[in-house]
CSV table of C-alpha atoms in Angstrom, one decimal:
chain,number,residue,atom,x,y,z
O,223,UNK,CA,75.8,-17.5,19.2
O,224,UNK,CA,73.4,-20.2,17.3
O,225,UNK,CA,72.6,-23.5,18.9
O,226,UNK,CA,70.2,-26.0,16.4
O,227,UNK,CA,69.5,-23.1,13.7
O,228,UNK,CA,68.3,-20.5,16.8
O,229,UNK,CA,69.6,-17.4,17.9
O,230,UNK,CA,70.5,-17.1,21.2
O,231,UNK,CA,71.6,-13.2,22.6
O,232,UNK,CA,72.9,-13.4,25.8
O,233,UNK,CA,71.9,-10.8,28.5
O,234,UNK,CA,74.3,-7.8,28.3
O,235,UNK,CA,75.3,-8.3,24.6
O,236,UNK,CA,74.8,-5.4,22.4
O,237,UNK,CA,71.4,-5.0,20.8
O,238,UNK,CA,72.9,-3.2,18.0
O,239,UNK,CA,75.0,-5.8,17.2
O,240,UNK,CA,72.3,-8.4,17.7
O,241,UNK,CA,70.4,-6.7,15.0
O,242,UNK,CA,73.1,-5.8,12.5
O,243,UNK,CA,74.2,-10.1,12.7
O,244,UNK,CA,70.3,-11.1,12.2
O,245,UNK,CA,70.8,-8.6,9.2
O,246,UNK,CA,74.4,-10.4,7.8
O,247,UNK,CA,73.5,-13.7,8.1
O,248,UNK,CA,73.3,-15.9,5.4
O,249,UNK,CA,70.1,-17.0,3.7
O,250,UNK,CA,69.4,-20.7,4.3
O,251,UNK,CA,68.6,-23.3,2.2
O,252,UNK,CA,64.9,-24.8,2.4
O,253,UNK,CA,66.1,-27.9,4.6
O,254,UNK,CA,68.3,-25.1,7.1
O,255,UNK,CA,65.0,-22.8,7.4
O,256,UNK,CA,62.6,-25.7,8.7
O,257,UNK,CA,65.0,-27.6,10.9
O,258,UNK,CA,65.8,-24.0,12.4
O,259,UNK,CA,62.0,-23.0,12.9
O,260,UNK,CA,61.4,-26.8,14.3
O,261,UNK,CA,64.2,-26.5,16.8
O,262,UNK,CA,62.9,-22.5,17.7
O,263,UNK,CA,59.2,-24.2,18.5
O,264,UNK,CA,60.5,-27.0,20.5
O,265,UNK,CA,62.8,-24.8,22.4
O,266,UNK,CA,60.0,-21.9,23.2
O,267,UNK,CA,57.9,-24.4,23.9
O,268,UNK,CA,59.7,-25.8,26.6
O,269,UNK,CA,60.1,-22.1,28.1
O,270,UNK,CA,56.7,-21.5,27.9
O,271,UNK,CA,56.0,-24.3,30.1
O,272,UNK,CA,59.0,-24.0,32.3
O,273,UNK,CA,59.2,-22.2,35.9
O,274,UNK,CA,60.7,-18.5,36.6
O,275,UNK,CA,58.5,-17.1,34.0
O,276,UNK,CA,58.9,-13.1,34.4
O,277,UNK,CA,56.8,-11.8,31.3
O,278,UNK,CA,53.2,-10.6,32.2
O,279,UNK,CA,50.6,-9.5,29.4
O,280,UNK,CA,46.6,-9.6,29.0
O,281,UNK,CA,44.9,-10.2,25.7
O,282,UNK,CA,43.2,-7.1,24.1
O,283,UNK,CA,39.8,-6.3,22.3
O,284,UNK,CA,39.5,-3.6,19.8
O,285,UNK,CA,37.0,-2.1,17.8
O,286,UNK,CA,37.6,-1.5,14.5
O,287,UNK,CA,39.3,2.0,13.6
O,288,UNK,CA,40.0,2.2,17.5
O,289,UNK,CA,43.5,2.0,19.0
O,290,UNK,CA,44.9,-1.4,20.8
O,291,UNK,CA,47.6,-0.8,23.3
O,292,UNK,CA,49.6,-3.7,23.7
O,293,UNK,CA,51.8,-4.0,26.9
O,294,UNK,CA,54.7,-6.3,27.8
O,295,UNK,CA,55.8,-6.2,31.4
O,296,UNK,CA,58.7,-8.0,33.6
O,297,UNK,CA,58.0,-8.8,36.8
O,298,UNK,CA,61.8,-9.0,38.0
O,299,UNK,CA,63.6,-7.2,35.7
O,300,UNK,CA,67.5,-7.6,35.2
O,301,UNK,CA,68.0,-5.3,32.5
O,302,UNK,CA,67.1,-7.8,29.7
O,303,UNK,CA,66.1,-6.7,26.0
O,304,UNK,CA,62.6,-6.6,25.7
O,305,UNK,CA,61.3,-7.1,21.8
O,306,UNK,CA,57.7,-7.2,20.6
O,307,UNK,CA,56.9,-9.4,17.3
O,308,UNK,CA,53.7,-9.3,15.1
O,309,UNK,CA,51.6,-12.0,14.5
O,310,UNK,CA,53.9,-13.2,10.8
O,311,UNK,CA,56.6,-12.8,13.4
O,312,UNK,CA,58.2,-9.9,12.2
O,313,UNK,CA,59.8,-7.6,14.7
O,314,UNK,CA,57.8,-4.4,15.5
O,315,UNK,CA,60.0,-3.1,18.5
O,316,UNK,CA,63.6,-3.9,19.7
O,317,UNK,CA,63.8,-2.1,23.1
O,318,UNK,CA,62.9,1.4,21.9
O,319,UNK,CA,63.7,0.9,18.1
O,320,UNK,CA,61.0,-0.1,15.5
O,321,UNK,CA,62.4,-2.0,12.7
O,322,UNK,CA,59.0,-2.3,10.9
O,323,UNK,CA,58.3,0.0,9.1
O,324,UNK,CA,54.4,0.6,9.9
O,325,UNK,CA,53.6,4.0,11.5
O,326,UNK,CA,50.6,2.8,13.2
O,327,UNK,CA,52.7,1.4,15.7
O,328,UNK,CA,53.9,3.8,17.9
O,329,UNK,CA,55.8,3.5,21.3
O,330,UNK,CA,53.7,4.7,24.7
O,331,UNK,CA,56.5,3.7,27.3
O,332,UNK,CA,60.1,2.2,27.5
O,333,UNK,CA,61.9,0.8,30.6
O,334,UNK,CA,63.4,-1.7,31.8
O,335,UNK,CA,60.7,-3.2,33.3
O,336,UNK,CA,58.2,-2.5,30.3
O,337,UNK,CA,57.4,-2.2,26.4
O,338,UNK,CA,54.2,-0.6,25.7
O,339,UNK,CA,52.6,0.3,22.1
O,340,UNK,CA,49.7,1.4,20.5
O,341,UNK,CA,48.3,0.6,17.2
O,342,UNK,CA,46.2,3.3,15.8
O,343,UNK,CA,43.5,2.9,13.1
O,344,UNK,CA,42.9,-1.1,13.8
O,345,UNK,CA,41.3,-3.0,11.2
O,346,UNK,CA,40.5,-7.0,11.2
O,347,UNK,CA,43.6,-8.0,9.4
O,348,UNK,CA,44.9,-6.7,12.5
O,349,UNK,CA,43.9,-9.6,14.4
O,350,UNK,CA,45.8,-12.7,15.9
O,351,UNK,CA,48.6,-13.3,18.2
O,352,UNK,CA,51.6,-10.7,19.4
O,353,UNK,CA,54.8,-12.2,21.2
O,354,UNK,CA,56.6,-10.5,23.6
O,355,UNK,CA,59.8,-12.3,24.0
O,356,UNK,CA,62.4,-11.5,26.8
O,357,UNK,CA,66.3,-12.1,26.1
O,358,UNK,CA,67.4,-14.1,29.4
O,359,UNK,CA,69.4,-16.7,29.5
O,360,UNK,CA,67.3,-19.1,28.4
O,361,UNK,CA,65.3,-16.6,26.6
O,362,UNK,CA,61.4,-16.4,27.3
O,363,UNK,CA,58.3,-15.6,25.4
O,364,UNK,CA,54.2,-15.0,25.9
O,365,UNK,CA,51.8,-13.7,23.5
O,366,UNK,CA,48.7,-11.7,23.4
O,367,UNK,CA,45.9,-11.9,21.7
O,368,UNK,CA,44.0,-8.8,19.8
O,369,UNK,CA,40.6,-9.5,18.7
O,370,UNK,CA,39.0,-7.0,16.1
O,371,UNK,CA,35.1,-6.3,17.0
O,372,UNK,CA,33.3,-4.9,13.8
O,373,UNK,CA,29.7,-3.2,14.9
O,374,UNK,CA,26.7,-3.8,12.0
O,375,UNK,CA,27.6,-1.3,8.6
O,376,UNK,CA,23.8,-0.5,8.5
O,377,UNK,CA,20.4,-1.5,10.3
O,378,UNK,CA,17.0,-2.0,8.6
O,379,UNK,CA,13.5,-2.1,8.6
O,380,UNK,CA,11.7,-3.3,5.7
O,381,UNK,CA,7.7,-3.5,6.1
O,382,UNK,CA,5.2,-5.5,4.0
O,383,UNK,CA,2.7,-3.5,4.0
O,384,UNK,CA,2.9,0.7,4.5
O,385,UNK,CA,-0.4,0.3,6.1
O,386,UNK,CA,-2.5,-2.4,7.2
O,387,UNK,CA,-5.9,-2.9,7.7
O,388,UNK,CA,-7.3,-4.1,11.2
O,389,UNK,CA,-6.8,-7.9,12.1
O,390,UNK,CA,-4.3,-8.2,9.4
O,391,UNK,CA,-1.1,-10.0,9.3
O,392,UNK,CA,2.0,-8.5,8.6
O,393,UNK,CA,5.6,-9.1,7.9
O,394,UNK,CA,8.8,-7.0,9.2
O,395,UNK,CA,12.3,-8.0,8.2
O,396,UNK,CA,15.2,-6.1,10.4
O,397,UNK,CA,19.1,-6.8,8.5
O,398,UNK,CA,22.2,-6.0,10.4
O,399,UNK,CA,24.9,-5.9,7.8
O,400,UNK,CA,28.8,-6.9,8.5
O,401,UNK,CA,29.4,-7.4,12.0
O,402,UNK,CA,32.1,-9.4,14.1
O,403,UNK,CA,30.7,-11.3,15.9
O,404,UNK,CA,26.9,-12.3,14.3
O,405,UNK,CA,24.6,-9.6,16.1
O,406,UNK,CA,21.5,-10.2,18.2
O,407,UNK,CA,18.7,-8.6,17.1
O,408,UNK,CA,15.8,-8.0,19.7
O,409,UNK,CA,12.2,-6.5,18.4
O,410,UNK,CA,9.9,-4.3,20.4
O,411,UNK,CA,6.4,-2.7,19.9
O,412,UNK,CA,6.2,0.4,22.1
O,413,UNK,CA,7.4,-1.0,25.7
O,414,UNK,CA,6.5,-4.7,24.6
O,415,UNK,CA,9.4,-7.1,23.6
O,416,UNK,CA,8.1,-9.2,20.7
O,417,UNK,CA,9.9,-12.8,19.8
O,418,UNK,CA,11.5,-12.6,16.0
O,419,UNK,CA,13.2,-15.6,13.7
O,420,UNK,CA,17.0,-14.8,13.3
O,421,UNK,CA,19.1,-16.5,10.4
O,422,UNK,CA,22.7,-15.9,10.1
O,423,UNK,CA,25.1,-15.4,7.0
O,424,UNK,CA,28.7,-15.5,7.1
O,425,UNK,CA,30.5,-13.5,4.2
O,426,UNK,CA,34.5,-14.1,4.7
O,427,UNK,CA,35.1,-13.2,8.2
O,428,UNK,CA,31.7,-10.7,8.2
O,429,UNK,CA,28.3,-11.7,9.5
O,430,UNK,CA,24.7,-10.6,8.4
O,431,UNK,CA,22.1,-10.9,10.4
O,432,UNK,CA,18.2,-11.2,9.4
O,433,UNK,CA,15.5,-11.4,11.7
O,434,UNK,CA,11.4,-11.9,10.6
O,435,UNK,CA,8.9,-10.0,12.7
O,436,UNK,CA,5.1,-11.3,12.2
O,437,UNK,CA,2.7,-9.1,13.6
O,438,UNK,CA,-0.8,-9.2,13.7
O,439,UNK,CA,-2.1,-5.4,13.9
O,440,UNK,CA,-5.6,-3.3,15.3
O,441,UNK,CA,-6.4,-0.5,15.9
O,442,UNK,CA,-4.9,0.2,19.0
O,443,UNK,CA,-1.6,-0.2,16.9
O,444,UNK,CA,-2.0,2.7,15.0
O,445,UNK,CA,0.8,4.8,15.4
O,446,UNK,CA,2.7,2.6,17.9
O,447,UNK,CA,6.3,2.6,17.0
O,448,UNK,CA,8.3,-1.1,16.4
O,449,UNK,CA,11.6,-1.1,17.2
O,450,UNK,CA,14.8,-3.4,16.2
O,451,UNK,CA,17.5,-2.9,18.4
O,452,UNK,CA,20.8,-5.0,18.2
O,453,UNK,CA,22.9,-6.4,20.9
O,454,UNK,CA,26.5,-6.5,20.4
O,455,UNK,CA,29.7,-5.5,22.0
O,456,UNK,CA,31.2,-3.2,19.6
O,457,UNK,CA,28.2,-0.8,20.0
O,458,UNK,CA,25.4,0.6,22.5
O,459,UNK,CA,21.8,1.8,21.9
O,460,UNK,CA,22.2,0.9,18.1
O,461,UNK,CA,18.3,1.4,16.7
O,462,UNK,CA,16.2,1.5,14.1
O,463,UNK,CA,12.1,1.8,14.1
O,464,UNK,CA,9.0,2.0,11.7
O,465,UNK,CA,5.8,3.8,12.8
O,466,UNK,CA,3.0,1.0,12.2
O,467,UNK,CA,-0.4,2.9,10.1
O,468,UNK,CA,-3.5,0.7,10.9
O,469,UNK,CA,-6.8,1.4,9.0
O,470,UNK,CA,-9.9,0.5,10.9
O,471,UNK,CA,-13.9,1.0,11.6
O,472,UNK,CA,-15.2,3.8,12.8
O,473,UNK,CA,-16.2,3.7,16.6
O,474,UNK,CA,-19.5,5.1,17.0
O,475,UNK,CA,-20.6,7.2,20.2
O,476,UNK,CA,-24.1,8.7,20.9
O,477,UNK,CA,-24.3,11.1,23.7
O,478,UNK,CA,-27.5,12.7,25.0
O,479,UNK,CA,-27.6,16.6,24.6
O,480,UNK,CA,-31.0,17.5,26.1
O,481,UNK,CA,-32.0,16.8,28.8
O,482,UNK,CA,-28.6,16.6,30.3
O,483,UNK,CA,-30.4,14.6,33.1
O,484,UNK,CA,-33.4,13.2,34.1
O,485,UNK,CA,-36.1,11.7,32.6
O,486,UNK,CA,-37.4,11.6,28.4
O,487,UNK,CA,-41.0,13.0,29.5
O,488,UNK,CA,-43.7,13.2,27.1
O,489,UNK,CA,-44.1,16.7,25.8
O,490,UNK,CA,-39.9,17.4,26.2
O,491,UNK,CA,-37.6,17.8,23.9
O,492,UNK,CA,-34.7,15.3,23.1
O,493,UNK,CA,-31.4,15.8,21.3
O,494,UNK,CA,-28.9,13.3,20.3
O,495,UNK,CA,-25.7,14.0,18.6
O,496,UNK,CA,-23.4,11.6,17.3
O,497,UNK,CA,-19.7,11.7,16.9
O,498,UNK,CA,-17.0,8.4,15.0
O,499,UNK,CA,-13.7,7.9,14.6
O,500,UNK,CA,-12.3,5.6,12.5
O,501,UNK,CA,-9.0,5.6,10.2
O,502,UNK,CA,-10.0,6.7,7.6
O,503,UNK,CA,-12.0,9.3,9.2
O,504,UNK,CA,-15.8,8.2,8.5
O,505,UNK,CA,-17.4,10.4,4.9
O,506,UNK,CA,-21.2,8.5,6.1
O,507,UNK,CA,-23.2,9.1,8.7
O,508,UNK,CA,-26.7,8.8,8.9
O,509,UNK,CA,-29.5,8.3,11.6
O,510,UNK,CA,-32.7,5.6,11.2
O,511,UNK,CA,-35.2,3.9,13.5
O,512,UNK,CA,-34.8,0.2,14.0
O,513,UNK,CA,-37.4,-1.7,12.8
O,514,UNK,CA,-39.8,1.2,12.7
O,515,UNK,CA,-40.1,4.6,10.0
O,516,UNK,CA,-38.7,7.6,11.6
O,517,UNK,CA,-41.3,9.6,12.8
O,518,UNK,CA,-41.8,12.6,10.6
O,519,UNK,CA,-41.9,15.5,13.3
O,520,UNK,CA,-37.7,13.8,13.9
O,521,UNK,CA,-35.5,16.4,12.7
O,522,UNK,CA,-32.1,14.6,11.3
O,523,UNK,CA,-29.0,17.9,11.5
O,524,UNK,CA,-25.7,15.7,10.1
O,525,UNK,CA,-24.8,14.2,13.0
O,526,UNK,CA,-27.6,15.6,15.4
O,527,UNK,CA,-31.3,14.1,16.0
O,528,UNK,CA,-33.5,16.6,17.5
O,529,UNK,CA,-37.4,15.6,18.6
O,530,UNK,CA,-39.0,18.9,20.1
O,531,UNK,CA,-41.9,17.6,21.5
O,532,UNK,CA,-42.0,13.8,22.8
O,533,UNK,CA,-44.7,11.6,22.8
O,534,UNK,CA,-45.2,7.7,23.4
O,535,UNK,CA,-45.2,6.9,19.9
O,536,UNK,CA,-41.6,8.2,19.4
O,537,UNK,CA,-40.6,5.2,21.9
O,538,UNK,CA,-38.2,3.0,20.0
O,539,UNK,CA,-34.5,2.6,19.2
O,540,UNK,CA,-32.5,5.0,17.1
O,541,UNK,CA,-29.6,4.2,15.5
O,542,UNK,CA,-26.4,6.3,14.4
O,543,UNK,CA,-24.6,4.5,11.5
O,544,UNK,CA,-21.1,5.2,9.8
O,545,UNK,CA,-19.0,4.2,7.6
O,546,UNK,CA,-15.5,4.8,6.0
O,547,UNK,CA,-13.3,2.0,3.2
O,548,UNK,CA,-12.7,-0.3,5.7
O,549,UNK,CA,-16.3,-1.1,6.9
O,550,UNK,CA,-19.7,0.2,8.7
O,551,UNK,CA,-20.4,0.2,12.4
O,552,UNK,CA,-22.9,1.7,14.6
O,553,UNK,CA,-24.5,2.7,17.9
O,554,UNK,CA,-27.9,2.6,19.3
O,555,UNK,CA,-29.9,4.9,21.6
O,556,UNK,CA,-33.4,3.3,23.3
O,557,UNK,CA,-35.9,5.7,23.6
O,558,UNK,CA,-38.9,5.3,26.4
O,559,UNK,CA,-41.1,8.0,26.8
O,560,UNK,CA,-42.3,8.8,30.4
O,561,UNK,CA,-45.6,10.2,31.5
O,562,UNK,CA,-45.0,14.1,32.4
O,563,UNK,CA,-45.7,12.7,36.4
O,564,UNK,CA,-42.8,9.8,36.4
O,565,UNK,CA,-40.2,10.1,38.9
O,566,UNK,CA,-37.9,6.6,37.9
O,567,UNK,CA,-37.7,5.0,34.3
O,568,UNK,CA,-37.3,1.3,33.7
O,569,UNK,CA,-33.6,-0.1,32.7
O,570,UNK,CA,-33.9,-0.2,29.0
O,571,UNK,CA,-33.6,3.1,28.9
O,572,UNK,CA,-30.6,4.4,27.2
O,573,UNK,CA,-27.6,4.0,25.2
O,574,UNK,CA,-26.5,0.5,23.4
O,575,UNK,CA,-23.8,0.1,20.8
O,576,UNK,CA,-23.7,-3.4,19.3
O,577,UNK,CA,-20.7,-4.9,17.2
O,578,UNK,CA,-21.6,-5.5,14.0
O,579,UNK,CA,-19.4,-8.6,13.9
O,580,UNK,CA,-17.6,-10.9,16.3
O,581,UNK,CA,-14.2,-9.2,15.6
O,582,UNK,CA,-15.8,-5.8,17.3
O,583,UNK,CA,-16.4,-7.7,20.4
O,584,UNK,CA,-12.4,-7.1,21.4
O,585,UNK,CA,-12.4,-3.3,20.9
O,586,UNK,CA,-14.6,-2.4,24.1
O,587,UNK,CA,-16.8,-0.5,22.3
O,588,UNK,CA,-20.0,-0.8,24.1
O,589,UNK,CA,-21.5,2.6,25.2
O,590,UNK,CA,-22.5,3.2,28.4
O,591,UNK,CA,-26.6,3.6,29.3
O,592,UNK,CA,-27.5,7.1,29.6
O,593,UNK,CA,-28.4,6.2,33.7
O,594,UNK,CA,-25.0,5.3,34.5
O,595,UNK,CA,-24.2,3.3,37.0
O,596,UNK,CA,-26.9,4.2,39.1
O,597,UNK,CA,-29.4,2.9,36.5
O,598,UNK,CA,-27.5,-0.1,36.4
O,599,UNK,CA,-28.1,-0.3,40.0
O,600,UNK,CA,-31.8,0.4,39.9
O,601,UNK,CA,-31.9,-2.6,37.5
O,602,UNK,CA,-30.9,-4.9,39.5
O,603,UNK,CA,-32.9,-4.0,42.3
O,604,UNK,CA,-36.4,-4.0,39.7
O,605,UNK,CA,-35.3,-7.7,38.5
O,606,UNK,CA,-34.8,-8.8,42.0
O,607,UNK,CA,-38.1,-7.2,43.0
O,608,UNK,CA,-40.7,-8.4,40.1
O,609,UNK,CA,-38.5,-12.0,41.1
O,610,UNK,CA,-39.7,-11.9,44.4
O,611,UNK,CA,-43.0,-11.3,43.5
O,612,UNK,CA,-43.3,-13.2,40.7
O,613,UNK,CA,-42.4,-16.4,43.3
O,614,UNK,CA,-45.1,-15.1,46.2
O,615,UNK,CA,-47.8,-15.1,43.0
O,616,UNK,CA,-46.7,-18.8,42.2
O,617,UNK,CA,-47.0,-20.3,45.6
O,618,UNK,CA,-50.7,-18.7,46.0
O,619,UNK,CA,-51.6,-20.3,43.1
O,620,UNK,CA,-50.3,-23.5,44.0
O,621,UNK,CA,-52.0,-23.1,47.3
O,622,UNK,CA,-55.7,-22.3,46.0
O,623,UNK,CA,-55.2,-25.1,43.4
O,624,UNK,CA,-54.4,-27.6,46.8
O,625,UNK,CA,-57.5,-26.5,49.0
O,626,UNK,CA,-59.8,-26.6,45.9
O,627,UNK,CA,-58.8,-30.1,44.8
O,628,UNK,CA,-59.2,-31.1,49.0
O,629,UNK,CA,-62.5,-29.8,49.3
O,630,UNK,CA,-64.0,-31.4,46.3
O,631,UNK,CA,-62.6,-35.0,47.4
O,632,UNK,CA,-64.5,-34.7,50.8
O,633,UNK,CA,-68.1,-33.2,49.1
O,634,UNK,CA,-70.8,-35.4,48.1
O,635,UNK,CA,-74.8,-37.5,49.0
O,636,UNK,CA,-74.5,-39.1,52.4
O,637,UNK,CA,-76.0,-42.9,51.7
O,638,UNK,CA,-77.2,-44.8,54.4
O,639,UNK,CA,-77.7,-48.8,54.3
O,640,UNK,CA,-81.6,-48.7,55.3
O,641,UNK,CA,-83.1,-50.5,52.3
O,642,UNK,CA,-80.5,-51.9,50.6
O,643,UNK,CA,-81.3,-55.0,48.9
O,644,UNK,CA,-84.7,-54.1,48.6
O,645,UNK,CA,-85.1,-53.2,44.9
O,646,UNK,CA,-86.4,-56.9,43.6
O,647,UNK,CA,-89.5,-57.1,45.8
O,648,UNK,CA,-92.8,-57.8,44.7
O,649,UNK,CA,-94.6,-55.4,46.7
O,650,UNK,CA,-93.5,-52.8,50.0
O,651,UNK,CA,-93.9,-55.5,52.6
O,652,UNK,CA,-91.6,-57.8,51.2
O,653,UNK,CA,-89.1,-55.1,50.5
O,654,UNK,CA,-89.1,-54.1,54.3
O,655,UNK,CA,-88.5,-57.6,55.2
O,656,UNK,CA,-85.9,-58.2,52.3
O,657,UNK,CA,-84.5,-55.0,53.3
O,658,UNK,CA,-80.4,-55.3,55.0
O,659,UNK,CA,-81.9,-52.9,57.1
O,660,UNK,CA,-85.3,-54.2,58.1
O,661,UNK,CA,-86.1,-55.5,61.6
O,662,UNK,CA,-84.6,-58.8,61.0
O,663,UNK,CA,-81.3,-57.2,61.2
O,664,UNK,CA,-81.9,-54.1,63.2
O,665,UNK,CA,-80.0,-55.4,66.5
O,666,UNK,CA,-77.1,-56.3,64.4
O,667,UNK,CA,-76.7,-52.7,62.6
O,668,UNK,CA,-77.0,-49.4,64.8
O,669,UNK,CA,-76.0,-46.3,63.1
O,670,UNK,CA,-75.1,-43.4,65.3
O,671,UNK,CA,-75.1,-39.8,64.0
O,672,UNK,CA,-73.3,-37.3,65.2
């Protein structure tokens, strides 16, 4: 029967029938058709919100092109008709009969107690509300929702530069491309997650998602990959990554041939050889004598130095320069020649490599002394000894310096007070009685030696 514009089926009347009277009646006019749907919502409403509610269902998320399973279920079931409407309304299943005529909906389980169906092939206009209505007496109704998740189309890297040169700054820009929801995009070099600036687009219901990488880059970068990965909940693991291609200095090593260890004696032989790496690899390299000539019995092989016999005027410190597009570097090596009897060598001995700039300072690239650490060692213990005795030498002097000064202050003429007074007498007599020390004052004035 109809009650205010809404059809009402009672429980055990014929579903056939119920869908062949929906199918004769009469179109309304526009004033019929909105005082029946205001009537419908009032009266669902109040069923909705009313007590005894038997229909159970749970929203459902999708990706797009998957299948969604929607499921409405009665908890106490008296044999009602259990119907299934899309989200314009429009019937999709009757019991076990689909009316619409969409073959993506297809029918998993009928019974009394449930209506299950699957939509194949799901695609964002897909997405909204299902009802699953119940025909009881009064009839009731729930609805699920089915939310469409879209994963990004494509993921990109785009690079300033192809390469980069050392302490340079440089931009990456990672695009995610028509996703629902917006994606998060998360950047990584190697192991290391790196902080990015994300801006969003929205294009009809479609996100794009940008997100600016700025990286400064050495040379320890060189072939370290940097990743954008994107967290969202239609996909796992989704990827991209650019391999970064730094340019640098060379690094410049010089390492002792001959002898392998030991002391430079006067007379020996010494060989040097130097080796660099530097992107791109180093075309110059070429040996010199720091503030000196090179001896001319040196013998200069490419990379190699060679002195065959040693002597004290070949003390000094040699340098091994290179240099490729990006810049020059170098490393030293100090020479000190030792007498054919030595048994220990001072600390300057060895190897040095000093930065040419401040920026070097970072890299690490200071070469160890040809000693070792045991040199090192032996240095300390020479600076702590010449300390010691360098104090013990300054307190001696300071002590002679003290006795001499007291010795002079207590030298000198030992004056007595015999004839004082007597130098404006006439003649000797009248000196020795004018004297403070004559007669006249002899029992006043003893003097006592000892």
């Amino acid at each position: 029967m109809e009650l205010g514009g809404m059809l009402v089926v009672k429980p055990k009347e014929c579903e056939r029938c119920l869908l062949g009277r929906q199918a004769a009646r009469p179109a309304r006019n526009g004033e019929e058709r909105k005082a029946a749907r205001s009537s419908t919502k009032l009266y669902l409403h109040l069923q909705k919100g009313g007590h005894g509610q038997n229909l159970v269902t749970e929203d459902v998320t999708v990706v797009e092109g998957d299948v969604a399973t929607i499921s409405c279920r009665v908890k106490n079931s008296d044999d009602s008709v259990i119907q299934l409407l899309n989200p314009n309304r429009q019937t999709i299943y009757f019991r076990d009969f689909r009316p619409l005529k969409d073959s993506r909906f297809q029918l998993v389980n009928f019974s009394n107690s449930e209506l299950r169906v699957s939509l194949t092939n799901v695609s964002v206009s897909d997405e909204g509300r299902y009802f699953c209505q119940l025909y009881t007496d009064p009839p009731q109704e729930i609805y699920t929702t089915i939310t469409v998740l879209v994963p990004p189309r494509n993921l990109v890297i785009d690079i300033e530069k192809e390469t980069a040169v050392e302490g340079e700054e440089i931009e990456l820009n990672c695009t995610a491309m028509a996703s629902r929801p917006a994606t998060t995009i998360r950047w990584f070099k190697g192991n290391k997650e790196l902080t990015g600036k994300s801006e969003v687009e929205r294009w009809s219901d479609m996100y794009t998602v940008t997100s600016q990488l700025l990286l400064k880059v050495g040379r320890e970068d060189d072939g370290v990959p940097v990743i954008c990965l994107v967290d969202h909940p239609a996909v796992k693991d989704l990827q991209t990554q650019r391999y970064l291609e730094v340019m640098y200095k060379p690094q410049v090593r010089v390492s002792q041939n001959y002898p392998l260890q030991g002391l430079t004696r006067e007379g020996e032989p010494l060989e040097l050889t130097c080796t660099a790496f530097g992107k791109p690899q180093p075309t110059d390299m070429r040996w010199l004598r720091v503030d000196d000539e090179m001896p001319q019995h040196v013998v200069v092989s490419g990379s190699n130095l060679l002195i065959s016999n040693l002597n004290k005027t070949d003390n000094g410190t040699y340098r091994c320069e290179a240099s490729n597009a990006v810049g020059k570097s170098h490393a030293d090596y100090m020479l000190f020649v030792y007498d054919t009897t030595a048994t220990t060598e001072p600390a300057v001995h060895g190897f040095t490599q000093l930065p040419n700039s401040a920026e070097e300072l970072d890299y690490g690239d200071l070469s160890d002394s040809r000693a070792g650490e045991d040199s090192a060692i032996r240095s300390v213990d020479h600076a702590v000894v010449g300390g010691v005795v360098a104090v013990v030498v300054f307190a001696m002097l300071c002590l002679l310096i003290i006795l001499g000064r007291y010795f002079a202050r207590h030298k000198g003429t030992y004056f007595t007070h015999e004839a004082k007074g007597a130098d404006d007498a006439a003649d000797a007599d009248t000196a020795i009685i004018n004297a403070e020390g004559g007669q006249n004052n002899s029992e006043e004035k003893k003097e006592y030696f000892i």
